[in-house]
Amino acid sequence: MKLLAIDCAANVCAACVYDAGAGIELGRQALDLGKGHAEHLMAVIETALKASGIGYRGLGAVAVSIGPGSFTGLRVGVSTARGLALALKIPAIGVTTLEALAAEAADAFPGRPVLAALDAGREELHAALFDKALVLTYGPAVATLSEAAAMAVKATAVLAGTAAPQIAAAAGPTFDIGPVAATADIATYARLAAAKGPGEKPKPLYLRGADAKPQAGFILPRQDRPKGHGPEKQGQSPRKRGSGEKES
């Protein structure tokens, strides 16, 4: 099976075509954008397909990173993956950024538990703990630095993700650290999705709401027209025009 993988979870807008049967990557494209995933994703996909020599009709599945990550980027990636899957009548498979980072850490330190964590700001982390077999045992969830450090110590875990250095510093003992990144390599998502196979339709994993919210508290109240001004003076109604009168 040939699989297309998409990742818009962080700054990078990436896609690759992966041969699940042979376990090899056939073509890729990745742009470090920061923003603007919606404008570039389809071109990135087209470039990856061209490099692989595979057309859309040659795909058997679409994989996508579902977060945690960029609120807008996740929405762009997941909606694109689901749209392609619907049009091509193939499954869409979601992979979290934390399990992808954990898989890369496990490649570097096999047979060890892994704590993958991303710095979410506001003194919060997005974290997930995996056992020696990479089976999820905690999360993905919002955690404090002290909570993550306690988990790392108890599990003697390898650390991965952007919050790994913070956790290592807070925990005290020396920890092995895998990838210190906001997302994994695009081929990792493809490999994990191929191993998972079809399941529920992917949807963005938002562990907290968007930062931008309506500022209801700052909406000005409706200002009624002061009484005694204009035609609606207090105690009076506007005079109706006769049929022959023109509006002044």
Tab-separated table of N, CA, C and O in Angstrom, residues 105-216:
chain	number	residue	atom	x	y	z
A	105	ALA	N	12.093	8.774	19.814
A	105	ALA	CA	12.926	8.598	21.003
A	105	ALA	C	13.193	7.119	21.263
A	105	ALA	O	14.305	6.726	21.657
A	106	ALA	N	12.173	6.286	21.023
A	106	ALA	CA	12.330	4.843	21.229
A	106	ALA	C	13.299	4.230	20.219
A	106	ALA	O	13.976	3.238	20.516
A	107	ASP	N	13.363	4.808	19.025
A	107	ASP	CA	14.342	4.334	18.043
A	107	ASP	C	15.767	4.574	18.540
A	107	ASP	O	16.660	3.760	18.310
A	108	ALA	N	15.966	5.708	19.219
A	108	ALA	CA	17.297	6.046	19.727
A	108	ALA	C	17.617	5.324	21.037
A	108	ALA	O	18.775	4.992	21.305
A	109	PHE	N	16.573	5.066	21.850
A	109	PHE	CA	16.756	4.399	23.149
A	109	PHE	C	15.739	3.266	23.262
A	109	PHE	O	14.735	3.393	23.978
A	110	PRO	N	15.966	2.164	22.567
A	110	PRO	CA	14.970	1.079	22.539
A	110	PRO	C	14.765	0.425	23.908
A	110	PRO	O	15.666	0.399	24.749
A	111	GLY	N	13.540	-0.063	24.117
A	111	GLY	CA	13.224	-0.782	25.343
A	111	GLY	C	13.114	0.087	26.571
A	111	GLY	O	13.246	-0.402	27.695
A	112	ARG	N	12.815	1.383	26.380
A	112	ARG	CA	12.705	2.310	27.504
A	112	ARG	C	11.354	3.006	27.466
A	112	ARG	O	10.820	3.293	26.388
A	113	PRO	N	10.784	3.329	28.631
A	113	PRO	CA	9.593	4.194	28.629
A	113	PRO	C	9.960	5.565	28.073
A	113	PRO	O	11.118	6.005	28.176
A	114	VAL	N	8.977	6.256	27.497
A	114	VAL	CA	9.215	7.578	26.914
A	114	VAL	C	8.147	8.543	27.397
A	114	VAL	O	6.954	8.234	27.353
A	115	LEU	N	8.587	9.703	27.851
A	115	LEU	CA	7.675	10.795	28.174
A	115	LEU	C	7.863	11.865	27.108
A	115	LEU	O	8.924	12.488	27.018
A	116	ALA	N	6.847	12.055	26.277
A	116	ALA	CA	6.884	13.099	25.247
A	116	ALA	C	6.077	14.283	25.743
A	116	ALA	O	4.946	14.114	26.201
A	117	ALA	N	6.655	15.474	25.651
A	117	ALA	CA	5.972	16.654	26.190
A	117	ALA	C	6.323	17.887	25.370
A	117	ALA	O	7.473	18.079	24.967
A	118	LEU	N	5.321	18.720	25.139
A	118	LEU	CA	5.484	19.960	24.397
A	118	LEU	C	5.193	21.147	25.300
A	118	LEU	O	4.256	21.098	26.109
A	119	ASP	N	5.992	22.187	25.182
A	119	ASP	CA	5.758	23.418	25.940
A	119	ASP	C	4.521	24.105	25.363
A	119	ASP	O	4.506	24.516	24.208
A	120	ALA	N	3.479	24.214	26.167
A	120	ALA	CA	2.217	24.791	25.703
A	120	ALA	C	2.021	26.230	26.146
A	120	ALA	O	0.981	26.825	25.888
A	121	GLY	N	3.021	26.818	26.825
A	121	GLY	CA	2.877	28.168	27.342
A	121	GLY	C	2.017	28.192	28.591
A	121	GLY	O	1.480	27.163	29.025
A	122	ARG	N	1.888	29.367	29.193
A	122	ARG	CA	1.085	29.539	30.419
A	122	ARG	C	1.517	28.575	31.515
A	122	ARG	O	0.709	28.127	32.335
A	123	GLU	N	2.793	28.209	31.519
A	123	GLU	CA	3.355	27.274	32.504
A	123	GLU	C	2.681	25.905	32.432
A	123	GLU	O	2.540	25.220	33.438
A	124	GLU	N	2.259	25.514	31.229
A	124	GLU	CA	1.622	24.212	31.006
A	124	GLU	C	2.392	23.414	29.969
A	124	GLU	O	3.061	23.977	29.096
A	125	LEU	N	2.265	22.091	30.073
A	125	LEU	CA	2.854	21.183	29.099
A	125	LEU	C	1.757	20.292	28.531
A	125	LEU	O	0.776	19.991	29.216
A	126	HIS	N	1.919	19.856	27.296
A	126	HIS	CA	1.078	18.811	26.719
A	126	HIS	C	1.915	17.541	26.735
A	126	HIS	O	2.961	17.475	26.072
A	127	ALA	N	1.475	16.548	27.483
A	127	ALA	CA	2.335	15.400	27.754
A	127	ALA	C	1.631	14.068	27.547
A	127	ALA	O	0.407	13.966	27.654
A	128	ALA	N	2.440	13.055	27.246
A	128	ALA	CA	1.959	11.677	27.143
A	128	ALA	C	3.101	10.752	27.535
A	128	ALA	O	4.251	10.967	27.133
A	129	LEU	N	2.776	9.732	28.320
A	129	LEU	CA	3.773	8.762	28.779
A	129	LEU	C	3.510	7.414	28.120
A	129	LEU	O	2.369	6.943	28.087
A	130	PHE	N	4.560	6.808	27.599
A	130	PHE	CA	4.476	5.517	26.925
A	130	PHE	C	5.382	4.519	27.637
A	130	PHE	O	6.469	4.875	28.099
A	131	ASP	N	4.937	3.253	27.717
A	131	ASP	CA	5.757	2.241	28.376
A	131	ASP	C	6.838	1.710	27.426
A	131	ASP	O	7.021	2.233	26.315
A	132	LYS	N	7.527	0.641	27.845
A	132	LYS	CA	8.645	0.109	27.052
A	132	LYS	C	8.213	-0.385	25.679
A	132	LYS	O	9.002	-0.404	24.739
A	133	ALA	N	6.950	-0.772	25.565
A	133	ALA	CA	6.425	-1.256	24.285
A	133	ALA	C	5.730	-0.145	23.506
A	133	ALA	O	5.038	-0.410	22.524
A	134	LEU	N	5.911	1.098	23.947
A	134	LEU	CA	5.278	2.270	23.351
A	134	LEU	C	3.755	2.222	23.439
A	134	LEU	O	3.054	2.747	22.574
A	135	VAL	N	3.252	1.599	24.476
A	135	VAL	CA	1.815	1.617	24.763
A	135	VAL	C	1.522	2.832	25.640
A	135	VAL	O	2.210	3.076	26.639
A	136	LEU	N	0.522	3.603	25.269
A	136	LEU	CA	0.179	4.821	26.000
A	136	LEU	C	-0.307	4.483	27.405
A	136	LEU	O	-1.235	3.687	27.580
A	137	THR	N	0.296	5.100	28.422
A	137	THR	CA	-0.114	4.871	29.802
A	137	THR	C	-0.631	6.135	30.493
A	137	THR	O	-1.235	6.062	31.551
A	138	TYR	N	-0.376	7.300	29.882
A	138	TYR	CA	-0.878	8.565	30.431
A	138	TYR	C	-1.058	9.558	29.290
A	138	TYR	O	-0.195	9.682	28.418
A	139	GLY	N	-2.181	10.274	29.323
A	139	GLY	CA	-2.393	11.356	28.377
A	139	GLY	C	-2.940	10.880	27.049
A	139	GLY	O	-3.443	9.767	26.941
A	140	PRO	N	-2.820	11.729	26.036
A	140	PRO	CA	-2.282	13.087	26.079
A	140	PRO	C	-3.137	14.010	26.952
A	140	PRO	O	-4.358	13.954	26.899
A	141	ALA	N	-2.451	14.835	27.743
A	141	ALA	CA	-3.159	15.693	28.685
A	141	ALA	C	-2.311	16.913	29.002
A	141	ALA	O	-1.101	16.941	28.742
A	142	VAL	N	-2.965	17.924	29.570
A	142	VAL	CA	-2.251	19.102	30.063
A	142	VAL	C	-1.653	18.768	31.414
A	142	VAL	O	-2.329	18.203	32.285
A	143	ALA	N	-0.378	19.080	31.608
A	143	ALA	CA	0.312	18.784	32.869
A	143	ALA	C	1.183	19.968	33.258
A	143	ALA	O	1.594	20.757	32.404
A	144	THR	N	1.450	20.088	34.536
A	144	THR	CA	2.399	21.094	35.003
A	144	THR	C	3.811	20.521	34.891
A	144	THR	O	4.003	19.313	34.726
A	145	LEU	N	4.789	21.385	34.990
A	145	LEU	CA	6.182	20.946	34.922
A	145	LEU	C	6.507	19.984	36.067
A	145	LEU	O	7.182	18.969	35.867
A	146	SER	N	6.002	20.271	37.263
A	146	SER	CA	6.278	19.398	38.409
A	146	SER	C	5.637	18.029	38.222
A	146	SER	O	6.228	16.999	38.584
A	147	GLU	N	4.438	17.991	37.662
A	147	GLU	CA	3.777	16.713	37.399
A	147	GLU	C	4.554	15.894	36.373
A	147	GLU	O	4.752	14.681	36.538
A	148	ALA	N	5.020	16.543	35.319
A	148	ALA	CA	5.790	15.849	34.286
A	148	ALA	C	7.116	15.352	34.838
A	148	ALA	O	7.549	14.234	34.532
A	149	ALA	N	7.759	16.168	35.661
A	149	ALA	CA	9.035	15.754	36.249
A	149	ALA	C	8.848	14.539	37.159
A	149	ALA	O	9.666	13.609	37.153
A	150	ALA	N	7.774	14.520	37.924
A	150	ALA	CA	7.498	13.383	38.800
A	150	ALA	C	7.254	12.110	37.986
A	150	ALA	O	7.728	11.015	38.359
A	151	MET	N	6.534	12.220	36.873
A	151	MET	CA	6.300	11.058	36.004
A	151	MET	C	7.609	10.544	35.419
A	151	MET	O	7.847	9.335	35.339
A	152	ALA	N	8.456	11.472	34.993
A	152	ALA	CA	9.729	11.091	34.393
A	152	ALA	C	10.604	10.330	35.384
A	152	ALA	O	11.222	9.318	35.046
A	153	VAL	N	10.642	10.816	36.619
A	153	VAL	CA	11.448	10.156	37.656
A	153	VAL	C	10.893	8.769	37.974
A	153	VAL	O	11.633	7.790	38.049
A	154	LYS	N	9.588	8.684	38.154
A	154	LYS	CA	8.967	7.405	38.507
A	154	LYS	C	9.159	6.360	37.420
A	154	LYS	O	9.413	5.185	37.711
A	155	ALA	N	9.054	6.768	36.157
A	155	ALA	CA	9.148	5.810	35.053
A	155	ALA	C	10.571	5.629	34.549
A	155	ALA	O	10.831	4.726	33.758
A	156	THR	N	11.485	6.476	35.027
A	156	THR	CA	12.860	6.502	34.479
A	156	THR	C	12.774	6.592	32.954
A	156	THR	O	13.333	5.779	32.205
A	157	ALA	N	12.067	7.588	32.500
A	157	ALA	CA	11.704	7.689	31.085
A	157	ALA	C	12.730	8.463	30.273
A	157	ALA	O	13.405	9.363	30.780
A	158	VAL	N	12.827	8.117	29.017
A	158	VAL	CA	13.505	8.946	28.033
A	158	VAL	C	12.582	10.125	27.747
A	158	VAL	O	11.356	9.967	27.704
A	159	LEU	N	13.143	11.304	27.566
A	159	LEU	CA	12.350	12.494	27.341
A	159	LEU	C	12.399	12.910	25.869
A	159	LEU	O	13.424	12.749	25.204
A	160	ALA	N	11.286	13.439	25.388
A	160	ALA	CA	11.227	13.909	24.005
A	160	ALA	C	10.288	15.096	23.925
A	160	ALA	O	9.406	15.273	24.769
A	161	GLY	N	10.486	15.941	22.894
A	161	GLY	CA	9.630	17.100	22.699
A	161	GLY	C	10.280	18.382	23.168
A	161	GLY	O	11.333	18.382	23.810
A	162	THR	N	9.637	19.497	22.881
A	162	THR	CA	10.203	20.800	23.206
A	162	THR	C	10.359	21.038	24.701
A	162	THR	O	11.175	21.852	25.124
A	163	ALA	N	9.566	20.345	25.515
A	163	ALA	CA	9.642	20.528	26.968
A	163	ALA	C	10.652	19.594	27.629
A	163	ALA	O	10.831	19.651	28.848
A	164	ALA	N	11.305	18.741	26.864
A	164	ALA	CA	12.244	17.769	27.439
A	164	ALA	C	13.346	18.426	28.276
A	164	ALA	O	13.621	17.974	29.402
A	165	PRO	N	14.009	19.494	27.806
A	165	PRO	CA	15.047	20.120	28.632
A	165	PRO	C	14.509	20.676	29.949
A	165	PRO	O	15.173	20.579	30.993
A	166	GLN	N	13.310	21.260	29.914
A	166	GLN	CA	12.713	21.792	31.150
A	166	GLN	C	12.463	20.681	32.155
A	166	GLN	O	12.719	20.829	33.350
A	167	ILE	N	11.910	19.573	31.670
A	167	ILE	CA	11.603	18.447	32.559
A	167	ILE	C	12.876	17.873	33.149
A	167	ILE	O	12.956	17.569	34.346
A	168	ALA	N	13.905	17.726	32.304
A	168	ALA	CA	15.182	17.189	32.778
A	168	ALA	C	15.783	18.085	33.857
A	168	ALA	O	16.312	17.607	34.864
A	169	ALA	N	15.684	19.405	33.675
A	169	ALA	CA	16.232	20.337	34.657
A	169	ALA	C	15.446	20.300	35.958
A	169	ALA	O	16.016	20.402	37.050
A	170	ALA	N	14.128	20.130	35.856
A	170	ALA	CA	13.280	20.121	37.051
A	170	ALA	C	13.363	18.805	37.805
A	170	ALA	O	13.195	18.776	39.031
A	171	ALA	N	13.614	17.714	37.093
A	171	ALA	CA	13.590	16.386	37.717
A	171	ALA	C	14.832	16.105	38.550
A	171	ALA	O	14.795	15.284	39.473
A	172	GLY	N	15.930	16.740	38.224
A	172	GLY	CA	17.135	16.535	39.023
A	172	GLY	C	18.102	15.541	38.422
A	172	GLY	O	19.180	15.914	37.961
A	173	PRO	N	17.757	14.228	38.364
A	173	PRO	CA	18.700	13.254	37.815
A	173	PRO	C	18.952	13.493	36.324
A	173	PRO	O	18.209	14.214	35.652
A	174	THR	N	20.007	12.880	35.827
A	174	THR	CA	20.317	12.994	34.404
A	174	THR	C	19.402	12.073	33.606
A	174	THR	O	19.269	10.895	33.907
A	175	PHE	N	18.777	12.628	32.571
A	175	PHE	CA	17.859	11.855	31.740
A	175	PHE	C	18.388	11.782	30.315
A	175	PHE	O	19.011	12.721	29.816
A	176	ASP	N	18.102	10.666	29.655
A	176	ASP	CA	18.362	10.575	28.228
A	176	ASP	C	17.278	11.359	27.502
A	176	ASP	O	16.098	11.279	27.854
A	177	ILE	N	17.680	12.102	26.492
A	177	ILE	CA	16.749	12.956	25.761
A	177	ILE	C	16.768	12.602	24.280
A	177	ILE	O	17.835	12.518	23.671
A	178	GLY	N	15.581	12.378	23.740
A	178	GLY	CA	15.426	12.107	22.320
A	178	GLY	C	15.259	13.401	21.546
A	178	GLY	O	15.878	14.412	21.890
A	179	PRO	N	14.424	13.430	20.524
A	179	PRO	CA	14.258	14.644	19.729
A	179	PRO	C	13.644	15.780	20.540
A	179	PRO	O	12.622	15.603	21.192
A	180	VAL	N	14.290	16.938	20.496
A	180	VAL	CA	13.767	18.132	21.159
A	180	VAL	C	13.134	18.991	20.067
A	180	VAL	O	13.741	19.916	19.551
A	181	ALA	N	11.920	18.651	19.703
A	181	ALA	CA	11.254	19.294	18.561
A	181	ALA	C	9.768	19.371	18.823
A	181	ALA	O	9.234	18.697	19.713
A	182	ALA	N	9.070	20.198	18.024
A	182	ALA	CA	7.629	20.354	18.170
A	182	ALA	C	6.863	19.311	17.379
A	182	ALA	O	5.664	19.121	17.599
A	183	THR	N	7.534	18.642	16.468
A	183	THR	CA	6.899	17.587	15.673
A	183	THR	C	7.967	16.625	15.195
A	183	THR	O	9.166	16.940	15.238
A	184	ALA	N	7.535	15.460	14.736
A	184	ALA	CA	8.464	14.430	14.279
A	184	ALA	C	8.688	14.534	12.774
A	184	ALA	O	8.027	15.301	12.075
A	185	ASP	N	9.631	13.755	12.279
A	185	ASP	CA	9.853	13.684	10.841
A	185	ASP	C	8.608	13.132	10.155
A	185	ASP	O	7.925	12.253	10.698
A	186	ILE	N	8.311	13.629	8.970
A	186	ILE	CA	7.086	13.236	8.273
A	186	ILE	C	7.028	11.730	8.009
A	186	ILE	O	5.954	11.122	8.037
A	187	ALA	N	8.178	11.095	7.778
A	187	ALA	CA	8.182	9.652	7.528
A	187	ALA	C	7.768	8.866	8.765
A	187	ALA	O	7.239	7.754	8.654
A	188	THR	N	8.001	9.427	9.955
A	188	THR	CA	7.580	8.755	11.187
A	188	THR	C	6.063	8.661	11.258
A	188	THR	O	5.504	7.630	11.643
A	189	TYR	N	5.382	9.730	10.860
A	189	TYR	CA	3.919	9.694	10.827
A	189	TYR	C	3.427	8.639	9.842
A	189	TYR	O	2.470	7.902	10.118
A	190	ALA	N	4.079	8.562	8.689
A	190	ALA	CA	3.678	7.584	7.682
A	190	ALA	C	3.866	6.161	8.205
A	190	ALA	O	2.976	5.307	8.065
A	191	ARG	N	5.004	5.919	8.843
A	191	ARG	CA	5.294	4.573	9.361
A	191	ARG	C	4.298	4.165	10.436
A	191	ARG	O	3.795	3.025	10.442
A	192	LEU	N	4.001	5.063	11.355
A	192	LEU	CA	3.068	4.746	12.439
A	192	LEU	C	1.651	4.544	11.912
A	192	LEU	O	0.923	3.662	12.373
A	193	ALA	N	1.248	5.357	10.946
A	193	ALA	CA	-0.092	5.216	10.376
A	193	ALA	C	-0.232	3.896	9.641
A	193	ALA	O	-1.282	3.232	9.719
A	194	ALA	N	0.803	3.485	8.932
A	194	ALA	CA	0.768	2.209	8.209
A	194	ALA	C	0.619	1.045	9.184
A	194	ALA	O	-0.093	0.071	8.906
A	195	ALA	N	1.261	1.154	10.344
A	195	ALA	CA	1.164	0.097	11.354
A	195	ALA	C	-0.202	0.089	12.026
A	195	ALA	O	-0.721	-0.968	12.397
A	196	LYS	N	-0.800	1.272	12.187
A	196	LYS	CA	-2.112	1.378	12.827
A	196	LYS	C	-3.222	0.811	11.964
A	196	LYS	O	-4.095	0.080	12.431
A	197	GLY	N	-3.228	1.208	10.717
A	197	GLY	CA	-4.337	0.841	9.845
A	197	GLY	C	-5.538	1.725	10.091
A	197	GLY	O	-5.541	2.590	10.979
A	198	PRO	N	-6.618	1.537	9.319
A	198	PRO	CA	-7.811	2.385	9.419
A	198	PRO	C	-8.471	2.300	10.789
A	198	PRO	O	-8.455	1.251	11.441
A	199	GLY	N	-9.050	3.390	11.193
A	199	GLY	CA	-9.800	3.460	12.457
A	199	GLY	C	-10.802	4.581	12.372
A	199	GLY	O	-11.392	4.818	11.317
A	200	GLU	N	-10.993	5.296	13.478
A	200	GLU	CA	-11.901	6.432	13.473
A	200	GLU	C	-11.346	7.557	12.602
A	200	GLU	O	-10.138	7.680	12.429
A	201	LYS	N	-12.250	8.358	12.064
A	201	LYS	CA	-11.811	9.497	11.263
A	201	LYS	C	-10.990	10.443	12.130
A	201	LYS	O	-11.366	10.736	13.263
A	202	PRO	N	-9.854	10.917	11.627
A	202	PRO	CA	-9.022	11.798	12.455
A	202	PRO	C	-9.683	13.140	12.717
A	202	PRO	O	-10.447	13.652	11.889
A	203	LYS	N	-9.407	13.698	13.871
A	203	LYS	CA	-9.856	15.051	14.199
A	203	LYS	C	-8.765	15.716	15.025
A	203	LYS	O	-7.995	15.034	15.713
A	204	PRO	N	-8.652	17.032	14.965
A	204	PRO	CA	-7.586	17.714	15.701
A	204	PRO	C	-7.658	17.441	17.196
A	204	PRO	O	-8.743	17.427	17.778
A	205	LEU	N	-6.511	17.216	17.794
A	205	LEU	CA	-6.423	16.994	19.230
A	205	LEU	C	-6.091	18.319	19.901
A	205	LEU	O	-4.941	18.748	19.942
A	206	TYR	N	-7.121	18.986	20.390
A	206	TYR	CA	-6.948	20.242	21.100
A	206	TYR	C	-7.074	19.967	22.597
A	206	TYR	O	-8.148	19.610	23.074
A	207	LEU	N	-5.985	20.140	23.327
A	207	LEU	CA	-6.029	19.886	24.764
A	207	LEU	C	-6.512	21.098	25.544
A	207	LEU	O	-6.787	21.002	26.727
A	208	ARG	N	-6.602	22.234	24.878
A	208	ARG	CA	-7.246	23.409	25.457
A	208	ARG	C	-7.780	24.243	24.311
A	208	ARG	O	-7.422	24.042	23.156
A	209	GLY	N	-8.656	25.197	24.622
A	209	GLY	CA	-9.288	25.996	23.590
A	209	GLY	C	-8.309	26.928	22.907
A	209	GLY	O	-7.165	27.109	23.343
A	210	ALA	N	-8.765	27.537	21.832
A	210	ALA	CA	-7.939	28.493	21.098
A	210	ALA	C	-7.650	29.711	21.968
A	210	ALA	O	-8.449	30.093	22.818
A	211	ASP	N	-6.476	30.333	21.743
A	211	ASP	CA	-6.122	31.534	22.502
A	211	ASP	C	-7.028	32.703	22.152
A	211	ASP	O	-7.342	33.539	22.985
A	212	ALA	N	-7.445	32.776	20.899
A	212	ALA	CA	-8.295	33.886	20.461
A	212	ALA	C	-9.751	33.572	20.744
A	212	ALA	O	-10.295	32.603	20.233
A	213	LYS	N	-10.381	34.355	21.572
A	213	LYS	CA	-11.786	34.166	21.927
A	213	LYS	C	-12.510	35.506	21.855
A	213	LYS	O	-11.900	36.561	22.039
A	214	PRO	N	-13.815	35.492	21.598
A	214	PRO	CA	-14.571	36.747	21.557
A	214	PRO	C	-14.460	37.497	22.874
A	214	PRO	O	-14.601	36.903	23.948
A	215	GLN	N	-14.195	38.791	22.807
A	215	GLN	CA	-14.052	39.599	24.008
A	215	GLN	C	-15.408	40.169	24.404
A	215	GLN	O	-15.679	41.359	24.258
A	216	ALA	N	-16.290	39.296	24.877
A	216	ALA	CA	-17.663	39.701	25.179
A	216	ALA	C	-17.717	40.809	26.214
A	216	ALA	O	-18.586	41.676	26.192
